[in-house]
Coordinates of N, CA and C in Angstrom, one line a residue:
M1 N 0.8 -1.2 0.0 CA 0.0 0.0 0.0 C 0.9 1.3 0.0
R2 N 1.9 1.2 0.8 CA 2.8 2.3 0.9 C 3.5 2.6 -0.5
L3 N 3.9 1.5 -1.1 CA 4.5 1.6 -2.4 C 3.6 2.2 -3.5
I4 N 2.3 1.9 -3.4 CA 1.4 2.5 -4.4 C 1.2 4.0 -4.1
H5 N 1.2 4.4 -2.8 CA 1.1 5.8 -2.4 C 2.3 6.5 -2.9
S6 N 3.5 6.0 -2.6 CA 4.7 6.6 -3.0 C 4.8 6.8 -4.6
S7 N 4.4 5.8 -5.3 CA 4.4 5.8 -6.7 C 3.4 6.9 -7.2
A8 N 2.3 7.0 -6.6 CA 1.3 8.1 -7.0 C 1.8 9.5 -6.8
V9 N 2.5 9.6 -5.6 CA 3.1 10.9 -5.3 C 4.2 11.2 -6.3
L10 N 5.0 10.3 -6.6 CA 6.1 10.4 -7.6 C 5.6 10.8 -9.0
V11 N 4.5 10.2 -9.4 CA 3.9 10.5 -10.7 C 3.3 11.9 -10.7
A12 N 2.6 12.2 -9.6 CA 2.1 13.6 -9.5 C 3.2 14.6 -9.5
F13 N 4.2 14.4 -8.8 CA 5.4 15.3 -8.8 C 6.0 15.4 -10.2
A14 N 6.1 14.3 -10.9 CA 6.7 14.4 -12.3 C 5.8 15.2 -13.2
A15 N 4.5 15.0 -13.1 CA 3.6 15.8 -13.9 C 3.7 17.3 -13.6
L16 N 3.8 17.6 -12.4 CA 3.9 19.1 -12.0 C 5.2 19.6 -12.5
A17 N 6.3 18.8 -12.4 CA 7.6 19.3 -12.8 C 7.6 19.5 -14.3
G18 N 6.9 18.6 -15.0 CA 6.9 18.8 -16.5 C 6.1 20.0 -16.9
C19 N 5.1 20.4 -16.1 CA 4.4 21.6 -16.5 C 5.2 22.9 -16.2
A20 N 6.1 22.8 -15.3 CA 6.9 23.9 -14.9 C 7.9 24.4 -16.0
V21 N 8.2 23.5 -16.9 CA 9.2 23.8 -18.0 C 8.5 24.3 -19.3
V22 N 7.2 24.3 -19.3 CA 6.5 24.8 -20.5 C 6.4 26.3 -20.4
P23 N 6.9 27.0 -21.4 CA 6.8 28.5 -21.3 C 5.3 29.0 -21.4
P24 N 5.0 30.1 -20.7 CA 3.6 30.6 -20.6 C 3.0 30.8 -22.0
Q25 N 3.8 31.3 -23.0 CA 3.2 31.5 -24.3 C 2.8 30.2 -25.0
A26 N 3.3 29.1 -24.6 CA 2.9 27.8 -25.2 C 1.5 27.4 -24.9
W27 N 1.0 27.9 -23.7 CA -0.4 27.5 -23.3 C -1.4 28.3 -24.2
N28 N -1.0 29.4 -24.8 CA -2.0 30.2 -25.6 C -1.6 30.1 -27.1
F29 N -0.8 29.2 -27.5 CA -0.4 29.1 -28.9 C -1.5 28.7 -29.8
N30 N -1.7 29.4 -30.9 CA -2.7 29.2 -31.9 C -2.0 29.2 -33.2
P31 N -1.9 28.0 -33.9 CA -1.2 28.0 -35.2 C -2.0 28.7 -36.3
M32 N -3.2 29.0 -36.0 CA -4.0 29.8 -37.0 C -3.7 31.3 -37.0
Q33 N -3.0 31.7 -35.9 CA -2.7 33.1 -35.7 C -1.2 33.2 -35.4
P34 N -0.3 33.0 -36.4 CA 1.1 33.1 -36.1 C 1.6 34.4 -35.6
Q35 N 2.6 34.4 -34.7 CA 3.1 35.6 -34.2 C 3.9 36.4 -35.2
A36 N 3.9 37.7 -35.1 CA 4.6 38.5 -36.1 C 6.1 38.2 -36.0
K37 N 6.8 38.2 -37.1 CA 8.2 37.9 -37.1 C 9.0 39.2 -36.8
R38 N 10.1 39.1 -36.2 CA 10.9 40.2 -35.8 C 11.6 40.8 -37.0
T39 N 11.5 42.1 -37.1 CA 12.2 42.8 -38.2 C 13.0 44.0 -37.7
L40 N 14.0 44.4 -38.4 CA 14.8 45.5 -38.0 C 14.9 46.4 -39.2
P41 N 15.1 47.7 -39.0 CA 15.4 48.6 -40.1 C 16.7 48.2 -40.8
M42 N 16.8 48.5 -42.1 CA 17.9 48.1 -42.9 C 19.3 48.6 -42.3
E43 N 19.2 49.8 -41.7 CA 20.5 50.4 -41.1 C 21.0 49.5 -40.0
Q44 N 20.0 49.0 -39.2 CA 20.4 48.1 -38.0 C 20.9 46.8 -38.5
V45 N 20.3 46.3 -39.6 CA 20.7 45.0 -40.2 C 22.1 45.1 -40.7
V46 N 22.4 46.2 -41.4 CA 23.7 46.4 -41.9 C 24.8 46.5 -40.8
A47 N 24.4 47.3 -39.7 CA 25.4 47.4 -38.6 C 25.6 46.0 -37.9
L48 N 24.5 45.3 -37.8 CA 24.6 44.0 -37.2 C 25.5 43.0 -38.0
T49 N 25.3 43.1 -39.3 CA 26.0 42.2 -40.3 C 27.5 42.6 -40.2
D50 N 27.8 43.9 -40.2 CA 29.2 44.4 -40.1 C 29.8 43.9 -38.8
R51 N 29.1 44.0 -37.7 CA 29.7 43.6 -36.4 C 29.9 42.1 -36.4
V52 N 29.0 41.3 -36.9 CA 29.2 39.8 -37.0 C 30.4 39.5 -37.9
A53 N 30.6 40.2 -39.0 CA 31.7 40.0 -39.9 C 33.0 40.3 -39.2
Q54 N 33.0 41.4 -38.4 CA 34.2 41.9 -37.7 C 34.6 40.8 -36.6
L55 N 33.6 40.3 -35.9 CA 33.9 39.3 -34.9 C 34.4 38.0 -35.5
Q56 N 33.8 37.6 -36.7 CA 34.3 36.4 -37.3 C 35.7 36.5 -37.8
I57 N 36.1 37.7 -38.3 CA 37.5 37.9 -38.7 C 38.4 37.8 -37.4
E58 N 38.0 38.4 -36.3 CA 38.8 38.3 -35.1 C 38.9 36.9 -34.7
R59 N 37.8 36.1 -34.7 CA 37.8 34.7 -34.4 C 38.8 33.9 -35.2
N60 N 38.8 34.2 -36.5 CA 39.7 33.5 -37.5 C 41.1 33.8 -37.2
E61 N 41.4 35.1 -36.9 CA 42.8 35.5 -36.5 C 43.3 34.8 -35.3
V62 N 42.4 34.7 -34.3 CA 42.8 34.0 -33.1 C 43.0 32.5 -33.3
R63 N 42.2 31.9 -34.2 CA 42.4 30.5 -34.5 C 43.7 30.3 -35.3
A64 N 44.1 31.2 -36.1 CA 45.3 31.1 -36.9 C 46.5 31.3 -35.9
R65 N 46.4 32.2 -34.9 CA 47.5 32.3 -33.9 C 47.6 31.0 -33.1
I66 N 46.4 30.4 -32.7 CA 46.4 29.1 -32.0 C 47.2 28.1 -32.8
A67 N 46.9 28.0 -34.0 CA 47.5 27.0 -34.9 C 49.0 27.2 -35.0
A68 N 49.4 28.5 -35.0 CA 50.9 28.8 -35.1 C 51.7 28.8 -33.8
T69 N 51.0 28.6 -32.7 CA 51.7 28.7 -31.4 C 52.0 27.3 -30.9
P70 N 53.3 26.9 -30.8 CA 53.6 25.6 -30.3 C 53.5 25.4 -28.8
D71 N 53.6 26.5 -28.0 CA 53.6 26.5 -26.5 C 52.2 26.3 -26.0
I72 N 52.0 25.3 -25.2 CA 50.6 25.0 -24.7 C 50.1 26.1 -23.8
G73 N 51.0 26.7 -23.0 CA 50.6 27.8 -22.1 C 50.1 29.0 -22.8
Q74 N 50.8 29.3 -23.9 CA 50.3 30.5 -24.7 C 49.0 30.2 -25.4
R75 N 48.8 28.9 -25.8 CA 47.6 28.5 -26.5 C 46.4 28.6 -25.5
V76 N 46.6 28.3 -24.3 CA 45.5 28.4 -23.3 C 45.0 29.8 -23.2
A77 N 45.8 30.8 -23.2 CA 45.4 32.2 -23.1 C 44.7 32.5 -24.4
L78 N 45.1 32.0 -25.6 CA 44.5 32.3 -26.8 C 43.1 31.6 -26.9
Y79 N 43.0 30.4 -26.3 CA 41.7 29.7 -26.2 C 40.7 30.5 -25.4
S80 N 41.1 31.1 -24.3 CA 40.2 32.0 -23.5 C 39.8 33.2 -24.3
E81 N 40.7 33.8 -25.1 CA 40.3 34.9 -26.0 C 39.3 34.4 -27.0
L82 N 39.6 33.3 -27.6 CA 38.6 32.7 -28.6 C 37.3 32.5 -28.0
H83 N 37.2 32.0 -26.7 CA 35.9 31.8 -26.1 C 35.2 33.2 -25.9
A84 N 35.9 34.2 -25.5 CA 35.3 35.5 -25.2 C 34.7 36.0 -26.5
I85 N 35.5 35.9 -27.6 CA 35.0 36.3 -28.9 C 33.7 35.5 -29.3
G86 N 33.8 34.2 -29.1 CA 32.6 33.4 -29.4 C 31.4 33.7 -28.6
S87 N 31.6 34.1 -27.3 CA 30.5 34.5 -26.5 C 29.8 35.8 -26.9
R88 N 30.6 36.7 -27.5 CA 30.0 37.9 -28.1 C 29.4 37.6 -29.4
L89 N 30.0 36.7 -30.2 CA 29.5 36.5 -31.6 C 28.3 35.7 -31.7
S90 N 28.1 34.7 -30.8 CA 27.0 33.7 -30.9 C 25.6 34.4 -30.8
P91 N 25.4 35.2 -29.8 CA 24.1 35.9 -29.8 C 23.8 36.8 -31.0
L92 N 24.8 37.4 -31.5 CA 24.6 38.3 -32.7 C 24.3 37.4 -33.9
E93 N 24.9 36.3 -34.0 CA 24.6 35.4 -35.2 C 23.2 34.9 -35.1
R94 N 22.8 34.5 -33.9 CA 21.4 34.1 -33.7 C 20.4 35.2 -34.0
E95 N 20.7 36.4 -33.6 CA 19.8 37.5 -33.9 C 19.7 37.8 -35.4
L96 N 20.9 37.8 -36.0 CA 20.9 38.0 -37.5 C 20.2 36.9 -38.2
A97 N 20.3 35.7 -37.8 CA 19.6 34.6 -38.4 C 18.1 34.7 -38.3
T98 N 17.7 35.2 -37.1 CA 16.2 35.4 -36.8 C 15.7 36.5 -37.7
V99 N 16.4 37.6 -37.8 CA 16.0 38.7 -38.6 C 16.0 38.3 -40.1
A100 N 17.0 37.6 -40.5 CA 17.1 37.2 -41.9 C 16.0 36.3 -42.3
S101 N 15.6 35.4 -41.4 CA 14.5 34.4 -41.8 C 13.2 35.1 -41.9
S102 N 13.0 36.3 -41.3 CA 11.7 37.0 -41.4 C 11.6 37.9 -42.6
R103 N 12.7 38.0 -43.4 CA 12.6 38.8 -44.6 C 12.2 38.0 -45.8

């Protein structure tokens, strides 16, 4: 009897935990009324594209320096620099992809 009660509590907890990860907008989703796609003025798209290109060039330069550096200690510092560039670049690339798909 105790096992059945424990199982029921576990199942109820799992169901509630599953509901907690559903974003609020998913409860009101209606495929017949799609949400408006995000757009930006062309000047902002150009600026965003330029910034992404600049960061990609920086990333490629750091990768080239990593490949040319034989000392592991120096490469570790370059990898941290590469990570920092990637952390700035990744959200911009996602934003640019979102804007580009809406055009």
